[in-house]
mmCIF file of C-alpha atoms in Angstrom:
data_model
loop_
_atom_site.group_PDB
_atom_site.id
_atom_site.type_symbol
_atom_site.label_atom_id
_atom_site.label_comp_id
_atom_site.label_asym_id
_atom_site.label_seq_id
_atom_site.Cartn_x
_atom_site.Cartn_y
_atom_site.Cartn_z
ATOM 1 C CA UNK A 1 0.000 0.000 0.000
ATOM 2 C CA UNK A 2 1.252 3.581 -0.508
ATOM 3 C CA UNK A 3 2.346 5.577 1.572
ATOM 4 C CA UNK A 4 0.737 8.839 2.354
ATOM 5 C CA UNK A 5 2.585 12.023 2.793
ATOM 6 C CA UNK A 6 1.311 14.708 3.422
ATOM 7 C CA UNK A 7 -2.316 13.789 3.282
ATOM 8 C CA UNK A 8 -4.641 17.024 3.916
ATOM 9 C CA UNK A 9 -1.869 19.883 4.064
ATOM 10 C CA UNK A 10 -2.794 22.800 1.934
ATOM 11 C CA UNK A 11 -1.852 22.013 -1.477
ATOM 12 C CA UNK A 12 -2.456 25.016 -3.400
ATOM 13 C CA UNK A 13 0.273 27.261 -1.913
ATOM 14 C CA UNK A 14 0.214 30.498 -4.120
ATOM 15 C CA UNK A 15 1.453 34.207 -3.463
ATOM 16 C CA UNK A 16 -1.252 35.886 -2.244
ATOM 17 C CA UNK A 17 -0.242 39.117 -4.182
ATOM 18 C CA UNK A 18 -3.563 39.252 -5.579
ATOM 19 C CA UNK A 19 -3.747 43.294 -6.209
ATOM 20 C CA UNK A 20 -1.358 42.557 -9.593
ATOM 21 C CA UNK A 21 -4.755 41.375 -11.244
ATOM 22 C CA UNK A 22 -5.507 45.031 -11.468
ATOM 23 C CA UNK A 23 -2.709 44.236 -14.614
ATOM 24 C CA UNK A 24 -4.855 41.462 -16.292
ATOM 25 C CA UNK A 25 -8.189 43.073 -16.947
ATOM 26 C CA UNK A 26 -10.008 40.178 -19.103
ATOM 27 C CA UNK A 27 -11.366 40.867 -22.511
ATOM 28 C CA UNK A 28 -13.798 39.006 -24.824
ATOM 29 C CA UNK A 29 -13.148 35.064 -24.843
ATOM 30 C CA UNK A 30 -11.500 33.833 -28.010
ATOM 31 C CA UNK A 31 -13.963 32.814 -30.831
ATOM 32 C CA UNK A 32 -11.814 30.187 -32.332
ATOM 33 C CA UNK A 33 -11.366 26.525 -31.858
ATOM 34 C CA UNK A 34 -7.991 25.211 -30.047
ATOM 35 C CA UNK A 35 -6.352 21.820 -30.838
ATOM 36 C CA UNK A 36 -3.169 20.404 -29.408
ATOM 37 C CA UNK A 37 -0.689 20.793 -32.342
ATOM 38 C CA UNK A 38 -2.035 24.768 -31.961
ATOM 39 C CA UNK A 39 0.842 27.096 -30.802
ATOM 40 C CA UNK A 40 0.434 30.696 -31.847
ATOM 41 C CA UNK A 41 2.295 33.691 -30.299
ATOM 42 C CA UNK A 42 -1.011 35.603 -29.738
ATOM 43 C CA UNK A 43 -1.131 37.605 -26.209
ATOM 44 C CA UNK A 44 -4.406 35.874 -26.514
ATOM 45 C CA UNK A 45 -3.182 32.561 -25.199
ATOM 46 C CA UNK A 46 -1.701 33.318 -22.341
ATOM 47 C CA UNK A 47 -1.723 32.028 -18.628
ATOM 48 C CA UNK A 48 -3.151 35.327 -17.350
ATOM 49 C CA UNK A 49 -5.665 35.219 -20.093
ATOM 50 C CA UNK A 50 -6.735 31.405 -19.560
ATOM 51 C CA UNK A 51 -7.366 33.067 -16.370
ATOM 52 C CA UNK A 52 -9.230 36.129 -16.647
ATOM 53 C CA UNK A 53 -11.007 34.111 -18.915
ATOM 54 C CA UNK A 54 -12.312 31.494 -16.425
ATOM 55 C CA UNK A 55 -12.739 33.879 -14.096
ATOM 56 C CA UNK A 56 -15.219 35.590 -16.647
ATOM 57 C CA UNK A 57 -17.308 32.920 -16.757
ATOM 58 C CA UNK A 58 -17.276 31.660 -13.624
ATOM 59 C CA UNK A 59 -19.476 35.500 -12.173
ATOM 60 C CA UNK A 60 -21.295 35.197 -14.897
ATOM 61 C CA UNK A 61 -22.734 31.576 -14.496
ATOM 62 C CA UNK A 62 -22.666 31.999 -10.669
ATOM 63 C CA UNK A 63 -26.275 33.785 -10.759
ATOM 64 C CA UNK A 64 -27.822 31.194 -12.475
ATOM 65 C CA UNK A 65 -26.236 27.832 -10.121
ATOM 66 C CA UNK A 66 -27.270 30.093 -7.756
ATOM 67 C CA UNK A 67 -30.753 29.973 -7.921
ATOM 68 C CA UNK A 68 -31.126 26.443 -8.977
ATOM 69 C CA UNK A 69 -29.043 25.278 -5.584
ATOM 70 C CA UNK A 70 -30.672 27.870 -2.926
ATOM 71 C CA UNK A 71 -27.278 29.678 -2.498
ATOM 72 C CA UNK A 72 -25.359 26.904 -2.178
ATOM 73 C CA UNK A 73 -23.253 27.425 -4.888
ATOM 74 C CA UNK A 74 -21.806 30.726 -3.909
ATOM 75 C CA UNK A 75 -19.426 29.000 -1.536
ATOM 76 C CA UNK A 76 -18.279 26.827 -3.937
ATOM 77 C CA UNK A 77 -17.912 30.272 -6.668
ATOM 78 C CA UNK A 78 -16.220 31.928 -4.285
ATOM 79 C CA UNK A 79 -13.438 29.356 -4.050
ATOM 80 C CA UNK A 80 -12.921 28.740 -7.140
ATOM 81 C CA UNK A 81 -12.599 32.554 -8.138
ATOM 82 C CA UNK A 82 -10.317 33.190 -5.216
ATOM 83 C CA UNK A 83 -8.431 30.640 -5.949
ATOM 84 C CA UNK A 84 -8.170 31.894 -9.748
ATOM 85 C CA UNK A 85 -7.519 35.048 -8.425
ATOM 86 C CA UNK A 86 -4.894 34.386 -6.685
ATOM 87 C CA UNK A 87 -2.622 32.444 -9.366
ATOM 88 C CA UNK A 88 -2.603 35.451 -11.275
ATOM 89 C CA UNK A 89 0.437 36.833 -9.939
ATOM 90 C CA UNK A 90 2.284 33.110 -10.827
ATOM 91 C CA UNK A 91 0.367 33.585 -14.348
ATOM 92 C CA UNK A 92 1.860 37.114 -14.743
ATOM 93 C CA UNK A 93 5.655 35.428 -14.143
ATOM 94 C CA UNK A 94 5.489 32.474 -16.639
ATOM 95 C CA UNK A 95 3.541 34.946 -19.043
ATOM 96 C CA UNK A 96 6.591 37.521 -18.326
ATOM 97 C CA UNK A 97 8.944 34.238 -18.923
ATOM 98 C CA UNK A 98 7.763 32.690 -21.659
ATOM 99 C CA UNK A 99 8.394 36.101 -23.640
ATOM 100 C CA UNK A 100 12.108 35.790 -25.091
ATOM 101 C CA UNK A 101 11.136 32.489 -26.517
ATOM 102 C CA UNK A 102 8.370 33.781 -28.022
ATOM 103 C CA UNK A 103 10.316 36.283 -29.839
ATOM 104 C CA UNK A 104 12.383 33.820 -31.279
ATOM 105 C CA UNK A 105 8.983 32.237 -32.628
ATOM 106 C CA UNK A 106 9.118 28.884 -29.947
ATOM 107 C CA UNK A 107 5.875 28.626 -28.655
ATOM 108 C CA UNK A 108 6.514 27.882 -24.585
ATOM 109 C CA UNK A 109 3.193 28.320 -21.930
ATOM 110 C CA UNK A 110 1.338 30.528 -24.561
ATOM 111 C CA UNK A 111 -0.585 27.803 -26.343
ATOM 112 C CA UNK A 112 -0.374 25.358 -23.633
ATOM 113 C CA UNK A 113 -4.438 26.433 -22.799
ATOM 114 C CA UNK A 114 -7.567 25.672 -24.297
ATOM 115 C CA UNK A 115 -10.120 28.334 -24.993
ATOM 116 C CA UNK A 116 -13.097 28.822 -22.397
ATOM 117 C CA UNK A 117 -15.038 28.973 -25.749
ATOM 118 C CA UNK A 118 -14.972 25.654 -25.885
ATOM 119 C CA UNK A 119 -16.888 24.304 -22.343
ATOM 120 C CA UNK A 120 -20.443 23.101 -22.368
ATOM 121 C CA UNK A 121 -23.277 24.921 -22.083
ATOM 122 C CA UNK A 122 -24.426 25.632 -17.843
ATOM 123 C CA UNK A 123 -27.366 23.468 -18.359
ATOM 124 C CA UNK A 124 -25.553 20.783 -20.097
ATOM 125 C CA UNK A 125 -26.849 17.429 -18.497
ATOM 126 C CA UNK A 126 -24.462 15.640 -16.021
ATOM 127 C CA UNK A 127 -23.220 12.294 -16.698
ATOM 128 C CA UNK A 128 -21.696 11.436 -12.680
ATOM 129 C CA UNK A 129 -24.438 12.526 -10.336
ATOM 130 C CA UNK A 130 -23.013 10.461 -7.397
ATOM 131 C CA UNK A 131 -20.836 11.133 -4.575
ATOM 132 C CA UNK A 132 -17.545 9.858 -3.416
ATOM 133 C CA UNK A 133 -17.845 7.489 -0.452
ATOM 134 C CA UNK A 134 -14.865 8.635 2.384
ATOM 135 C CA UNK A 135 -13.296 5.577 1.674
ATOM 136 C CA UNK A 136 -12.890 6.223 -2.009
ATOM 137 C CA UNK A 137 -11.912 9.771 -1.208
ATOM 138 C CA UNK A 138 -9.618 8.910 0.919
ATOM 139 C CA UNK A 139 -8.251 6.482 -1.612
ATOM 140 C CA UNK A 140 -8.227 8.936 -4.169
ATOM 141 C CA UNK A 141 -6.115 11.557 -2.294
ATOM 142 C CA UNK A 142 -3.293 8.873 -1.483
ATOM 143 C CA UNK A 143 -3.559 7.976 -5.473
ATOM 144 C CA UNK A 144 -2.664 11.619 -6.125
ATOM 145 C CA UNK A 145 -0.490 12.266 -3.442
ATOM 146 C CA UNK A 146 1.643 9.724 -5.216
ATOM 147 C CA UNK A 147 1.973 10.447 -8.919
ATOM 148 C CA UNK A 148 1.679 14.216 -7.788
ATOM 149 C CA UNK A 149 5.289 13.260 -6.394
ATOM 150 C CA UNK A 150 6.612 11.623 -9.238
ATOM 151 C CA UNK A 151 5.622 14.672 -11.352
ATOM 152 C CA UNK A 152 7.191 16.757 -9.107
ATOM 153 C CA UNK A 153 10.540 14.842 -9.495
ATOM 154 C CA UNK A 154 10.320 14.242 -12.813
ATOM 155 C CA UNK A 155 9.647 18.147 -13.528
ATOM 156 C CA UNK A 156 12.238 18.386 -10.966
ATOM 157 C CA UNK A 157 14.535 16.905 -13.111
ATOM 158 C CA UNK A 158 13.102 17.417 -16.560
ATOM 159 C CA UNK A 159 12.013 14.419 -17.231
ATOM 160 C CA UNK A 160 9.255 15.043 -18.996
ATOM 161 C CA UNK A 161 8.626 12.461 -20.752
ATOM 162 C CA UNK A 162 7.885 10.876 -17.358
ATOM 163 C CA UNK A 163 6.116 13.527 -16.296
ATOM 164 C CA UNK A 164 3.322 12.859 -19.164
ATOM 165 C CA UNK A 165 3.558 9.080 -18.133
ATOM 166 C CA UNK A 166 2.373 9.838 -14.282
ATOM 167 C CA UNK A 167 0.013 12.253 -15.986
ATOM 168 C CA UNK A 168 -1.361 9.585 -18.226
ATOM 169 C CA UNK A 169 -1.653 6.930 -15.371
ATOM 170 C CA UNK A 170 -3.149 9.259 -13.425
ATOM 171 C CA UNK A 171 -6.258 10.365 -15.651
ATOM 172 C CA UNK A 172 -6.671 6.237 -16.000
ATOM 173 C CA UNK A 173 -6.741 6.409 -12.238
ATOM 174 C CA UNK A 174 -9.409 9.436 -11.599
ATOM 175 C CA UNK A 175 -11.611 7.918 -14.683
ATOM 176 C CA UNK A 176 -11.944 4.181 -12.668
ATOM 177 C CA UNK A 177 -13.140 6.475 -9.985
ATOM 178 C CA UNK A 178 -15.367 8.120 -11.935
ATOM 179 C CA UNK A 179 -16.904 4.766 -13.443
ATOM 180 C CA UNK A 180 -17.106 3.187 -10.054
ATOM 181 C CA UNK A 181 -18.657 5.511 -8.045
ATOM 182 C CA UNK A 182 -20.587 7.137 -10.421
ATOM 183 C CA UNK A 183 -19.292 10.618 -9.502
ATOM 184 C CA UNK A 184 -17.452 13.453 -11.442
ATOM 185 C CA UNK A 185 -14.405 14.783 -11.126
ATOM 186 C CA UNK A 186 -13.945 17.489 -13.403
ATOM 187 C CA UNK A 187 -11.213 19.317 -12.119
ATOM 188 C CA UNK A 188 -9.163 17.195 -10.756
ATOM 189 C CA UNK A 189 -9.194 15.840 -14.588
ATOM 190 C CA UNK A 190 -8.844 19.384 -15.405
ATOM 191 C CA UNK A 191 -6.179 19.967 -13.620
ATOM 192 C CA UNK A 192 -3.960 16.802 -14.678
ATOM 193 C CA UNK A 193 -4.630 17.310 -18.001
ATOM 194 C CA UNK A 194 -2.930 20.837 -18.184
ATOM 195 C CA UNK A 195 -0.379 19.305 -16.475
ATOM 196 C CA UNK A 196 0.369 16.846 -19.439
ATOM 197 C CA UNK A 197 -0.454 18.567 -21.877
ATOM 198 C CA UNK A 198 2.404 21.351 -20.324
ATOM 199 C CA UNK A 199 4.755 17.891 -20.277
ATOM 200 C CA UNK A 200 4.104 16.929 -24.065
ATOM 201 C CA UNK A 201 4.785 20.416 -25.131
ATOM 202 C CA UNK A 202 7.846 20.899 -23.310
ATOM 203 C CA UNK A 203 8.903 17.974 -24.687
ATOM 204 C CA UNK A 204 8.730 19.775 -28.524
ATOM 205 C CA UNK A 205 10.025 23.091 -26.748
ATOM 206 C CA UNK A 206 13.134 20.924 -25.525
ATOM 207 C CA UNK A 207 13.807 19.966 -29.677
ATOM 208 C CA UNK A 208 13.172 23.572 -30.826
ATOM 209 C CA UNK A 209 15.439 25.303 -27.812
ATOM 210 C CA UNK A 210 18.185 22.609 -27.828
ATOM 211 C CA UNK A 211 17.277 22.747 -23.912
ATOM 212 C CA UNK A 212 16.793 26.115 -23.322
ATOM 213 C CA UNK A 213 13.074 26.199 -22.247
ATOM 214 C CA UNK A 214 13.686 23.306 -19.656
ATOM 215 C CA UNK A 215 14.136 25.601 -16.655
ATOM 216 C CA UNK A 216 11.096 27.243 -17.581
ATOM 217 C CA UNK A 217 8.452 24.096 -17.907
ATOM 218 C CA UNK A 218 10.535 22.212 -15.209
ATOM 219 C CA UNK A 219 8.599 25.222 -13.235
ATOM 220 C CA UNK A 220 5.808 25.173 -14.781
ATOM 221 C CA UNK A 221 5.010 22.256 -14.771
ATOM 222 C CA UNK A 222 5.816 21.767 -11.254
ATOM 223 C CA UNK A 223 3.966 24.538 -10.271
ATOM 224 C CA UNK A 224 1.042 23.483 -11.774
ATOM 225 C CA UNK A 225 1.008 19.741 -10.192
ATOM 226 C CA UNK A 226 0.804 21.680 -6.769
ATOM 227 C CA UNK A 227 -3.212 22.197 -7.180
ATOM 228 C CA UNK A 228 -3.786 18.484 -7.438
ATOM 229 C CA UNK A 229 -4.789 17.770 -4.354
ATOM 230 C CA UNK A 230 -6.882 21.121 -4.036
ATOM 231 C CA UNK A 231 -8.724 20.264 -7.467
ATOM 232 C CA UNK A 232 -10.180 16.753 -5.539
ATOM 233 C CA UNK A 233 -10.997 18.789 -2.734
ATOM 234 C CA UNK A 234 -13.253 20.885 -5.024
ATOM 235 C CA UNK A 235 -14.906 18.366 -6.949
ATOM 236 C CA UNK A 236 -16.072 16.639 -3.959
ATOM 237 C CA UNK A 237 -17.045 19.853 -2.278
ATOM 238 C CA UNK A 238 -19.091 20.760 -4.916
ATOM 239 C CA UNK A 239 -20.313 16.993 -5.303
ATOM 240 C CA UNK A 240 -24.253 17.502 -3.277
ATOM 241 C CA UNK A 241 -24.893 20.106 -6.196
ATOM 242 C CA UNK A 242 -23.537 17.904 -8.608
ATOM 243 C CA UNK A 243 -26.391 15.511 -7.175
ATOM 244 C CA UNK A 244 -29.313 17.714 -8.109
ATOM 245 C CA UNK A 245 -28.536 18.184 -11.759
ATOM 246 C CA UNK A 246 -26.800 21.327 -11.593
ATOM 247 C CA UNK A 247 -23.235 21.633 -13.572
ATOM 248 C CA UNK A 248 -21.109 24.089 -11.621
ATOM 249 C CA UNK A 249 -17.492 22.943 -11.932
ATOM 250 C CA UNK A 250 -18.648 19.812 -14.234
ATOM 251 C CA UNK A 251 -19.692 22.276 -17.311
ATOM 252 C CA UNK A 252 -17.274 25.350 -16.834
ATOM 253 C CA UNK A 253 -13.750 23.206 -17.696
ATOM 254 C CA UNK A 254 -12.895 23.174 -21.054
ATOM 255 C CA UNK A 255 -11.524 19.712 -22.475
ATOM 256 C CA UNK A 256 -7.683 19.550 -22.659
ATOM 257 C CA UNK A 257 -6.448 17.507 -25.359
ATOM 258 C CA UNK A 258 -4.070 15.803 -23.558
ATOM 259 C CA UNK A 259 -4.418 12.004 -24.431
ATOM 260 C CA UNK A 260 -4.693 13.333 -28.049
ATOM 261 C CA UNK A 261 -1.152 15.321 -28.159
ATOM 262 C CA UNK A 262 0.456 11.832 -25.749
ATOM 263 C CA UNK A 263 -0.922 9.819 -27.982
ATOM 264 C CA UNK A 264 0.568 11.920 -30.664
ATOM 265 C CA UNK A 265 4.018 12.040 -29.539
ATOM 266 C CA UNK A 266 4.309 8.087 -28.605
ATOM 267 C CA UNK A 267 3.201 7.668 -32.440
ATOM 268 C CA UNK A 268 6.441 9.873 -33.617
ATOM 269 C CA UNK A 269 9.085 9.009 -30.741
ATOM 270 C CA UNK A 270 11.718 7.344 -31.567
ATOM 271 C CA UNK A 271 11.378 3.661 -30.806
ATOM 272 C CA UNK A 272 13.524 2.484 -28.179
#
């Protein structure tokens, strides 16, 4: 059995330096359609602007889950702008970071996100209206808390090739759950996804830079794998509204294409 470490200490540690939003006022969402072998240079496709983004849509659905749920939603808006709030600062860095590669036409964090354009609809219906037993949560949280360490090391030491591997076996993990207890967890899947989709491309960024982006998605991509943990937290927080129908969380995650560009890049590695 694994061994748990760290089981329930705050996961999501961010700088609270929320006031530096004030520099990422959100415009209109992006019209067009995003696939994984899209990389474009566009201020568009930023971090802060996945951000500002989500954040977007999050107020403006929160009326609406609102009502349906009695109020009960608002807790669970609240957290999840906060904590979108919060990253901007981080978002503002690797935006800032990402920039002299950019120039030089190598596509590094901008293009690793996928439009908000593309989520479903707030009254699309839910698939997984069921609810985690505590057993099962617990048993998810140890599952995390261990590939959430390997892709820490593996970022750690840009691997990330390996990185994408614990990503992989992790979604394979979180959709058993899914299928045996009949509940949703959207962004916990959410979350890992970015994460490996962030591997795979620094895995093309390593070929174009000859090595010079690693330092960048070794923190990226360990800095993202931190809100693992806090992702599972929030899906089965928000699972009792889940049970009545309503799709907060569930319908406001776009789909990452991350099995699609892994799938890709096993199909043109070089075979050992």
């Amino acid at each position: 059995m694994r061994q748990q470490s760290g089981f329930g200490r705050k996961t999501l540690r961010i700088w609270p330096l929320a006031v530096v939003m004030i520099m990422a006022v959100p415009g209109p969402l992006r019209a067009e359609s995003r696939t994984a072998a899209t990389v474009t240079l566009s201020a568009d496709d930023g971090f802060v602007r996945h951000l500002t983004d989500a954040i977007a849509v999050n107020l403006s659905r929160a009326p609406q889950y609102a009502r349906q749920s009695g109020g009960a939603s608002w807790w669970i808006t609240f957290r999840l702008v906060a904590a979108e709030v919060l990253v901007l600062p981080a978002a503002l860095y690797f935006d800032a970071s990402s920039r002299p590669f950019l120039d030089r036409g190598i596509g590094v964090v901008f293009g690793d996100f996928t439009s908000m354009t593309t989520i479903n609809p707030a009254a699309q219906p839910l698939v997984h209206r069921g609810t985690l037993r505590p057993a099962a949560f617990r048993a998810l949280h140890q599952e995390i808390d261990f590939y959430r360490g390997m892709i820490e090391r593996a970022a750690a030491a840009k691997d990330f090739r390996l990185a994408a591997e614990a990503c992989h076996e992790l979604m394979g993990t979180i959709e058993h759950f899914e299928r045996v207890e009949g509940t949703g967890l959207a962004m916990t899947r959410h979350i890992v996804a970015s994460v490996g989709l962030s591997a795979v491309h620094a895995l093309s960024a390593n070929r174009q830079s000859r090595g010079e982006t690693d330092n960048l998605y070794s923190a990226f991509v360990g800095f993202q794998s931190i809100g693992l943990q806090a992702g599972a937290d929030l899906d089965c927080a928000v699972q009792p509204i889940n049970r009545q129908g309503i799709g907060i969380i569930t319908n406001d995650v776009p789909l990452i294409p991350f099995d699609d560009a892994w799938a890709a890049y096993l199909r043109a590695a070089p075979k050992p």
